[in-house]
Amino acid sequence: MTGKVELSMSEIKKNLHRMKSNKFLRDLCSETNFTIAHFVQPLFTSELVDEKEKIEGLKDNFVMNIEDTIRQIDNDINSGVNNFLLFISSKSKSIDSFNLEYHQKVISSIKDRFRHDINLWTDVCLCSLTSHGHCCLFDAKGSIDLDKTLLEISSIALAYAEAGSDIIAPSDMMDGRTLRIRDTLDKSNFSMTPIVSYSTKFSSNFYGPFRNAANSTPSFGDRKQYQLDYRNRSEAIRASIRCAEEGADMLMVKPGMTSIDLIRDIKSKTGLMVGSYQVSGEYAGLCLSEERGLLNLENSLEETWHVMRRAEAQFIITYGARLAKNIGF
Ligand code: PBG
């Protein structure tokens, strides 16, 4: 006797099916579960639009003026969303000195209206402020001027915190930005303002619809000099470890589906929560497929979100956050 149990063929065939036979059993066995509280809805506010403008590919997402942004947030709160990631673009662009008056006005108008009913995250980056559309400043030779860049990025973060932003989310991928921002915030009495770093952000083909909306397409070259190379796994993990060491409070991977293999490792190596950003190109792929009758958007979203959660994403930033309640979260 070896102790080995002999199974008949009919038993083998049913061993996974048996626990799936009704909804209650399936729900009881579901390993990933999450609620609307884990979703973050991006918003685009711009000084350049009067009427709200559709964003090509991103169904039900618009570039809006301040009043329309406030109306949108009101509706989204009714759809159960309380976390918003705000992207602001203003009329003025420069290569080295930035006017943040409009940006601060957007943030304070939103916070004055909603106070503690929402958690307002602001994306901190230079790409919608620079005339060349890059996330950094350049020196006379055309190389990244890191000192000047970090000074500007940390001033933007401070300006946003002063205007009332609840969470600072740097997306620029400059070396040392998290440390500089933390230091700047701490010295100015914002030691309780969390930094959620875009810590593992790849140079990706999936940001197209976003760049149209945020008016931030680089006018020359690409972002491969500072964003991560999607061929590299160790570097991708190291980038997040570095942000954790520099004082980030939570981390983020992006694009969502193409970073799915990294979340668990980053989480276990840093001990920090890691979110997943379903970026504009991924979302547009689903929206446009639905438009062509090739899939059902809500079902597909539900699937992608569960997969992100299965990969241990703590939160999900998605252009469909406002649909989540309707989908059943
Ligand atoms: C700004 C920024 C980008 C995204 C978020 N913040 C674009 C980029 O890095 O080029 C992309 C988000 C999306 O595609 O949904 N640096």
Short mmCIF file of C-alpha atoms and ligand atoms in Angstrom, two decimals:
data_model
loop_
_atom_site.label_atom_id
_atom_site.label_comp_id
_atom_site.label_asym_id
_atom_site.label_seq_id
_atom_site.Cartn_x
_atom_site.Cartn_y
_atom_site.Cartn_z
CA MET A 1 0.00 0.00 0.00
CA THR A 2 1.45 3.35 -0.97
CA GLY A 3 -1.39 5.37 0.53
CA LYS A 4 -2.14 6.76 -2.88
CA VAL A 5 -5.85 7.25 -3.46
CA GLU A 6 -7.10 5.87 -6.71
CA LEU A 7 -9.43 8.29 -8.46
CA SER A 8 -11.86 7.25 -11.09
CA MET A 9 -11.93 9.20 -14.34
CA SER A 10 -15.36 10.69 -13.58
CA GLU A 11 -14.11 12.15 -10.29
CA ILE A 12 -11.07 13.72 -11.90
CA LYS A 13 -13.18 15.44 -14.51
CA LYS A 14 -15.41 17.08 -11.93
CA ASN A 15 -12.91 18.18 -9.34
CA LEU A 16 -12.88 21.84 -10.34
CA HIS A 17 -16.45 22.04 -11.56
CA ARG A 18 -18.01 20.84 -8.33
CA MET A 19 -17.29 24.02 -6.40
CA LYS A 20 -18.58 26.19 -9.18
CA SER A 21 -22.07 24.78 -9.37
CA ASN A 22 -23.93 27.73 -7.88
CA LYS A 23 -23.42 31.42 -7.33
CA PHE A 24 -23.19 31.17 -3.55
CA LEU A 25 -20.45 28.60 -3.76
CA ARG A 26 -18.59 30.63 -6.37
CA ASP A 27 -18.87 33.76 -4.26
CA LEU A 28 -17.78 31.87 -1.17
CA CYS A 29 -14.70 30.69 -3.01
CA SER A 30 -13.79 34.01 -4.59
CA GLU A 31 -10.26 34.91 -3.57
CA THR A 32 -10.39 38.49 -4.73
CA ASN A 33 -13.00 40.86 -3.55
CA PHE A 34 -12.99 44.56 -3.41
CA THR A 35 -15.28 47.51 -3.19
CA ILE A 36 -15.83 50.90 -4.76
CA ALA A 37 -13.53 52.33 -2.04
CA HIS A 38 -10.56 50.87 -3.93
CA PHE A 39 -11.18 52.84 -7.13
CA VAL A 40 -9.72 56.16 -8.25
CA GLN A 41 -11.32 58.19 -11.04
CA PRO A 42 -9.06 60.42 -13.19
CA LEU A 43 -10.33 63.90 -14.15
CA PHE A 44 -9.02 66.41 -16.68
CA THR A 45 -9.49 70.10 -15.98
CA SER A 46 -8.23 72.61 -18.50
CA GLU A 47 -8.12 76.34 -18.98
CA LEU A 48 -8.22 75.71 -22.71
CA VAL A 49 -11.83 74.51 -22.93
CA ASP A 50 -15.11 76.34 -22.47
CA GLU A 51 -17.49 73.52 -23.32
CA LYS A 52 -16.53 70.07 -22.12
CA GLU A 53 -14.67 68.11 -24.76
CA LYS A 54 -14.84 64.39 -25.38
CA ILE A 55 -11.58 62.47 -25.12
CA GLU A 56 -11.15 60.26 -28.15
CA GLY A 57 -11.40 56.62 -27.08
CA LEU A 58 -12.25 57.28 -23.43
CA LYS A 59 -16.01 56.92 -23.35
CA ASP A 60 -17.72 59.24 -20.81
CA ASN A 61 -14.45 61.03 -19.94
CA PHE A 62 -14.08 64.69 -20.82
CA VAL A 63 -11.69 67.61 -20.63
CA MET A 64 -13.61 70.12 -18.56
CA ASN A 65 -13.59 73.65 -17.19
CA ILE A 66 -13.76 74.11 -13.41
CA GLU A 67 -17.57 74.28 -13.18
CA ASP A 68 -18.05 71.13 -15.27
CA THR A 69 -15.38 69.36 -13.21
CA ILE A 70 -17.33 70.17 -10.06
CA ARG A 71 -20.57 68.92 -11.63
CA GLN A 72 -18.80 65.74 -12.71
CA ILE A 73 -17.46 65.12 -9.20
CA ASP A 74 -20.96 65.63 -7.80
CA ASN A 75 -22.28 62.93 -10.15
CA ASP A 76 -19.36 60.65 -9.43
CA ILE A 77 -19.93 60.90 -5.67
CA ASN A 78 -23.45 59.67 -6.37
CA SER A 79 -21.86 56.75 -8.21
CA GLY A 80 -19.91 55.93 -5.07
CA VAL A 81 -16.54 57.36 -6.10
CA ASN A 82 -14.62 59.41 -3.53
CA ASN A 83 -11.05 59.26 -4.83
CA PHE A 84 -10.14 61.46 -7.79
CA LEU A 85 -6.85 61.86 -9.62
CA LEU A 86 -6.71 65.32 -11.14
CA PHE A 87 -4.77 66.38 -14.23
CA ILE A 88 -4.67 70.11 -14.82
CA SER A 89 -3.57 71.98 -17.93
CA SER A 90 -3.38 75.72 -18.27
CA LYS A 91 -2.91 78.11 -21.18
CA SER A 92 0.62 79.10 -20.30
CA LYS A 93 3.58 76.94 -21.18
CA SER A 94 7.27 77.68 -20.71
CA ILE A 95 10.66 76.02 -20.79
CA ASP A 96 11.71 77.11 -17.31
CA SER A 97 9.32 79.24 -15.30
CA PHE A 98 5.83 78.12 -14.52
CA ASN A 99 2.72 79.95 -13.51
CA LEU A 100 0.58 77.76 -11.27
CA GLU A 101 -2.20 80.23 -10.54
CA TYR A 102 -4.80 78.37 -12.59
CA HIS A 103 -3.69 75.02 -11.15
CA GLN A 104 -4.12 76.28 -7.60
CA LYS A 105 -7.49 77.78 -8.47
CA VAL A 106 -8.74 74.44 -9.82
CA ILE A 107 -7.64 72.57 -6.71
CA SER A 108 -8.96 75.10 -4.21
CA SER A 109 -12.30 75.46 -6.04
CA ILE A 110 -12.81 71.71 -5.91
CA LYS A 111 -11.75 71.39 -2.29
CA ASP A 112 -13.80 74.42 -1.19
CA ARG A 113 -16.84 72.79 -2.70
CA PHE A 114 -16.36 69.20 -1.51
CA ARG A 115 -14.08 69.49 1.54
CA HIS A 116 -13.76 66.08 3.19
CA ASP A 117 -16.32 64.37 0.96
CA ILE A 118 -13.57 63.55 -1.49
CA ASN A 119 -9.94 62.56 -1.48
CA LEU A 120 -8.24 64.67 -4.13
CA TRP A 121 -5.07 63.28 -5.68
CA THR A 122 -3.12 65.58 -7.98
CA ASP A 123 -0.76 64.37 -10.66
CA VAL A 124 2.52 66.25 -10.32
CA CYS A 125 4.52 66.50 -13.53
CA LEU A 126 6.05 69.05 -15.84
CA CYS A 127 4.85 67.64 -19.17
CA SER A 128 1.68 69.69 -19.44
CA LEU A 129 3.57 72.84 -18.36
CA THR A 130 6.67 72.69 -20.57
CA SER A 131 6.46 74.01 -24.12
CA HIS A 132 8.30 70.90 -25.35
CA GLY A 133 6.00 68.49 -23.49
CA HIS A 134 8.74 66.63 -21.60
CA CYS A 135 8.53 65.82 -17.89
CA CYS A 136 11.80 67.66 -17.14
CA LEU A 137 13.86 70.73 -17.86
CA PHE A 138 16.88 70.59 -20.14
CA ASP A 139 20.25 72.32 -19.87
CA ALA A 140 21.91 74.21 -22.71
CA LYS A 141 23.36 70.97 -24.10
CA GLY A 142 19.96 69.32 -24.22
CA SER A 143 20.55 66.95 -21.28
CA ILE A 144 18.10 66.61 -18.40
CA ASP A 145 18.85 69.32 -15.84
CA LEU A 146 18.03 67.27 -12.76
CA ASP A 147 18.68 69.98 -10.15
CA LYS A 148 16.36 72.47 -11.81
CA THR A 149 13.79 69.79 -12.59
CA LEU A 150 13.61 68.61 -8.98
CA LEU A 151 13.31 72.17 -7.76
CA GLU A 152 10.34 72.79 -10.08
CA ILE A 153 8.66 69.48 -9.36
CA SER A 154 8.89 69.95 -5.61
CA SER A 155 7.56 73.52 -5.93
CA ILE A 156 4.59 72.24 -7.94
CA ALA A 157 3.92 69.60 -5.28
CA LEU A 158 4.03 72.26 -2.57
CA ALA A 159 1.76 74.61 -4.54
CA TYR A 160 -0.77 71.78 -4.95
CA ALA A 161 -0.60 70.87 -1.27
CA GLU A 162 -1.08 74.53 -0.34
CA ALA A 163 -4.12 74.74 -2.60
CA GLY A 164 -5.65 71.78 -0.75
CA SER A 165 -4.59 68.62 -2.59
CA ASP A 166 -4.98 65.58 -0.32
CA ILE A 167 -2.47 63.35 -2.08
CA ILE A 168 0.56 64.20 -4.18
CA ALA A 169 1.15 61.82 -7.09
CA PRO A 170 4.44 62.47 -8.92
CA SER A 171 4.42 60.88 -12.39
CA ASP A 172 7.61 62.31 -13.89
CA MET A 173 10.06 59.44 -13.21
CA MET A 174 12.91 61.81 -12.39
CA ASP A 175 15.63 60.41 -10.14
CA GLY A 176 15.21 61.66 -6.58
CA ARG A 177 11.82 63.36 -6.94
CA THR A 178 10.09 61.51 -4.12
CA LEU A 179 12.82 62.45 -1.63
CA ARG A 180 12.81 66.08 -2.73
CA ILE A 181 9.03 66.36 -2.60
CA ARG A 182 8.89 64.72 0.84
CA ASP A 183 11.55 67.06 2.14
CA THR A 184 9.83 70.13 0.69
CA LEU A 185 6.41 69.15 2.06
CA ASP A 186 7.81 68.34 5.51
CA LYS A 187 9.59 71.67 5.76
CA SER A 188 6.38 73.52 4.93
CA ASN A 189 4.07 71.90 7.43
CA PHE A 190 2.66 69.31 5.05
CA SER A 191 4.21 66.33 6.76
CA MET A 192 0.80 64.64 6.81
CA THR A 193 0.27 64.89 3.05
CA PRO A 194 0.90 61.45 1.52
CA ILE A 195 2.93 60.86 -1.62
CA VAL A 196 1.67 58.14 -3.93
CA SER A 197 4.47 57.74 -6.44
CA TYR A 198 4.07 56.46 -9.94
CA SER A 199 7.00 54.31 -8.93
CA THR A 200 7.11 51.75 -11.72
CA LYS A 201 6.10 53.61 -14.83
CA PHE A 202 7.07 52.26 -18.20
CA SER A 203 7.76 54.20 -21.33
CA SER A 204 4.65 52.87 -23.00
CA ASN A 205 2.65 53.01 -26.18
CA PHE A 206 -0.56 53.05 -24.18
CA TYR A 207 -0.60 56.70 -23.09
CA GLY A 208 -1.88 58.15 -26.39
CA PRO A 209 -5.46 59.20 -25.49
CA PHE A 210 -4.17 60.74 -22.25
CA ARG A 211 -1.59 62.88 -24.00
CA ASN A 212 -4.26 64.32 -26.27
CA ALA A 213 -6.41 65.14 -23.25
CA ALA A 214 -3.61 66.56 -21.10
CA ASN A 215 -2.00 68.37 -23.98
CA SER A 216 1.33 66.79 -23.09
CA THR A 217 2.68 65.01 -26.17
CA PRO A 218 6.46 65.59 -26.39
CA SER A 219 7.26 67.81 -29.38
CA PHE A 220 10.50 65.89 -30.00
CA GLY A 221 11.87 62.48 -29.06
CA ASP A 222 10.15 60.23 -26.54
CA ARG A 223 10.32 59.56 -22.82
CA LYS A 224 12.72 56.61 -22.95
CA GLN A 225 15.46 58.62 -21.25
CA TYR A 226 13.52 58.70 -18.00
CA GLN A 227 10.63 56.24 -18.10
CA LEU A 228 11.28 52.53 -17.64
CA ASP A 229 12.16 50.04 -20.36
CA TYR A 230 9.41 47.41 -20.60
CA ARG A 231 12.00 44.74 -21.35
CA ASN A 232 13.40 45.05 -17.83
CA ARG A 233 12.06 43.39 -14.74
CA SER A 234 14.75 44.04 -12.10
CA GLU A 235 14.97 47.69 -13.01
CA ALA A 236 11.18 47.98 -12.75
CA ILE A 237 11.25 46.56 -9.25
CA ARG A 238 14.26 48.63 -8.24
CA ALA A 239 12.48 51.82 -9.33
CA SER A 240 9.70 51.11 -6.85
CA ILE A 241 12.09 50.12 -4.06
CA ARG A 242 13.87 53.41 -4.57
CA CYS A 243 10.62 55.38 -4.25
CA ALA A 244 9.81 53.47 -1.08
CA GLU A 245 13.24 54.29 0.36
CA GLU A 246 12.76 57.94 -0.56
CA GLY A 247 9.58 58.11 1.49
CA ALA A 248 6.65 57.24 -0.79
CA ASP A 249 3.54 56.23 1.16
CA MET A 250 2.05 54.06 -1.56
CA LEU A 251 3.33 52.88 -4.91
CA MET A 252 1.84 52.40 -8.33
CA VAL A 253 2.54 50.38 -11.46
CA LYS A 254 1.54 51.46 -14.92
CA PRO A 255 0.29 50.50 -17.46
CA GLY A 256 -1.88 48.10 -15.49
CA MET A 257 -2.08 44.98 -17.63
CA THR A 258 1.53 45.14 -18.83
CA SER A 259 2.82 45.46 -15.24
CA ILE A 260 0.69 42.76 -13.72
CA ASP A 261 3.66 40.48 -13.02
CA LEU A 262 5.42 43.08 -10.87
CA ILE A 263 2.88 44.02 -8.23
CA ARG A 264 3.40 41.13 -5.83
CA ASP A 265 7.19 41.39 -5.90
CA ILE A 266 7.13 45.13 -5.33
CA LYS A 267 4.70 44.70 -2.48
CA SER A 268 6.74 42.02 -0.77
CA LYS A 269 10.05 43.82 -1.25
CA THR A 270 8.83 47.20 0.01
CA GLY A 271 6.05 46.31 2.42
CA LEU A 272 4.03 49.12 0.80
CA MET A 273 0.68 48.94 -0.88
CA VAL A 274 0.85 48.97 -4.65
CA GLY A 275 -1.88 50.25 -6.95
CA SER A 276 -2.45 49.59 -10.61
CA TYR A 277 -3.23 52.26 -13.21
CA GLN A 278 -5.36 51.07 -16.10
CA VAL A 279 -4.04 53.70 -18.49
CA SER A 280 -5.81 55.51 -21.30
CA GLY A 281 -4.68 53.25 -24.14
CA GLU A 282 -5.78 50.12 -22.31
CA TYR A 283 -9.14 51.63 -21.50
CA ALA A 284 -9.59 52.96 -25.03
CA GLY A 285 -8.87 49.49 -26.42
CA LEU A 286 -11.87 48.16 -24.52
CA CYS A 287 -14.15 51.15 -25.32
CA LEU A 288 -13.42 51.03 -29.04
CA SER A 289 -13.85 47.26 -29.17
CA GLU A 290 -17.23 47.67 -27.58
CA GLU A 291 -18.15 50.36 -30.09
CA ARG A 292 -17.39 47.85 -32.85
CA GLY A 293 -19.56 45.24 -31.16
CA LEU A 294 -16.59 43.03 -30.28
CA LEU A 295 -17.01 42.88 -26.51
CA ASN A 296 -19.07 44.10 -23.60
CA LEU A 297 -17.29 46.99 -21.88
CA GLU A 298 -18.62 46.49 -18.37
CA ASN A 299 -17.90 42.76 -18.33
CA SER A 300 -14.42 43.29 -19.71
CA LEU A 301 -13.68 45.99 -17.16
CA GLU A 302 -14.82 43.75 -14.37
CA GLU A 303 -12.46 41.05 -15.60
CA THR A 304 -9.43 43.34 -15.88
CA TRP A 305 -10.06 44.80 -12.43
CA HIS A 306 -10.32 41.38 -10.84
CA VAL A 307 -7.10 40.35 -12.52
CA MET A 308 -5.34 43.43 -11.14
CA ARG A 309 -6.70 42.62 -7.72
CA ARG A 310 -5.70 38.97 -8.09
CA ALA A 311 -2.20 40.24 -8.78
CA GLU A 312 -2.54 42.05 -5.42
CA ALA A 313 -3.19 45.60 -6.52
CA GLN A 314 -4.46 47.51 -3.51
CA PHE A 315 -6.21 50.21 -5.52
CA ILE A 316 -7.13 50.68 -9.15
CA ILE A 317 -6.98 53.92 -11.08
CA THR A 318 -9.31 53.60 -14.05
CA TYR A 319 -11.31 55.81 -16.40
CA GLY A 320 -14.23 53.52 -15.59
CA ALA A 321 -14.24 54.02 -11.80
CA ARG A 322 -17.58 55.79 -12.08
CA LEU A 323 -19.05 52.64 -13.65
CA ALA A 324 -17.85 50.36 -10.87
CA LYS A 325 -20.91 50.64 -8.67
CA ASN A 326 -23.18 49.82 -11.57
CA ILE A 327 -20.99 46.87 -12.46
CA GLY A 328 -21.51 45.56 -8.94
CA PHE A 329 -18.66 46.79 -6.76
C1 PBG B 1 2.24 62.55 -17.01
C2 PBG B 1 1.36 61.35 -17.06
C3 PBG B 1 1.08 60.49 -18.15
C4 PBG B 1 0.10 59.60 -17.69
C5 PBG B 1 -0.16 59.92 -16.36
N1 PBG B 1 0.63 60.99 -15.99
C6 PBG B 1 1.58 60.48 -19.54
C7 PBG B 1 2.99 60.23 -19.85
O1 PBG B 1 3.80 59.93 -18.98
O2 PBG B 1 3.32 60.40 -21.01
C8 PBG B 1 -0.55 58.54 -18.53
C9 PBG B 1 -1.91 58.14 -18.09
C10 PBG B 1 -2.75 57.44 -19.10
O3 PBG B 1 -2.34 57.17 -20.25
O4 PBG B 1 -3.90 57.15 -18.76
N2 PBG B 1 3.59 62.32 -17.04
#
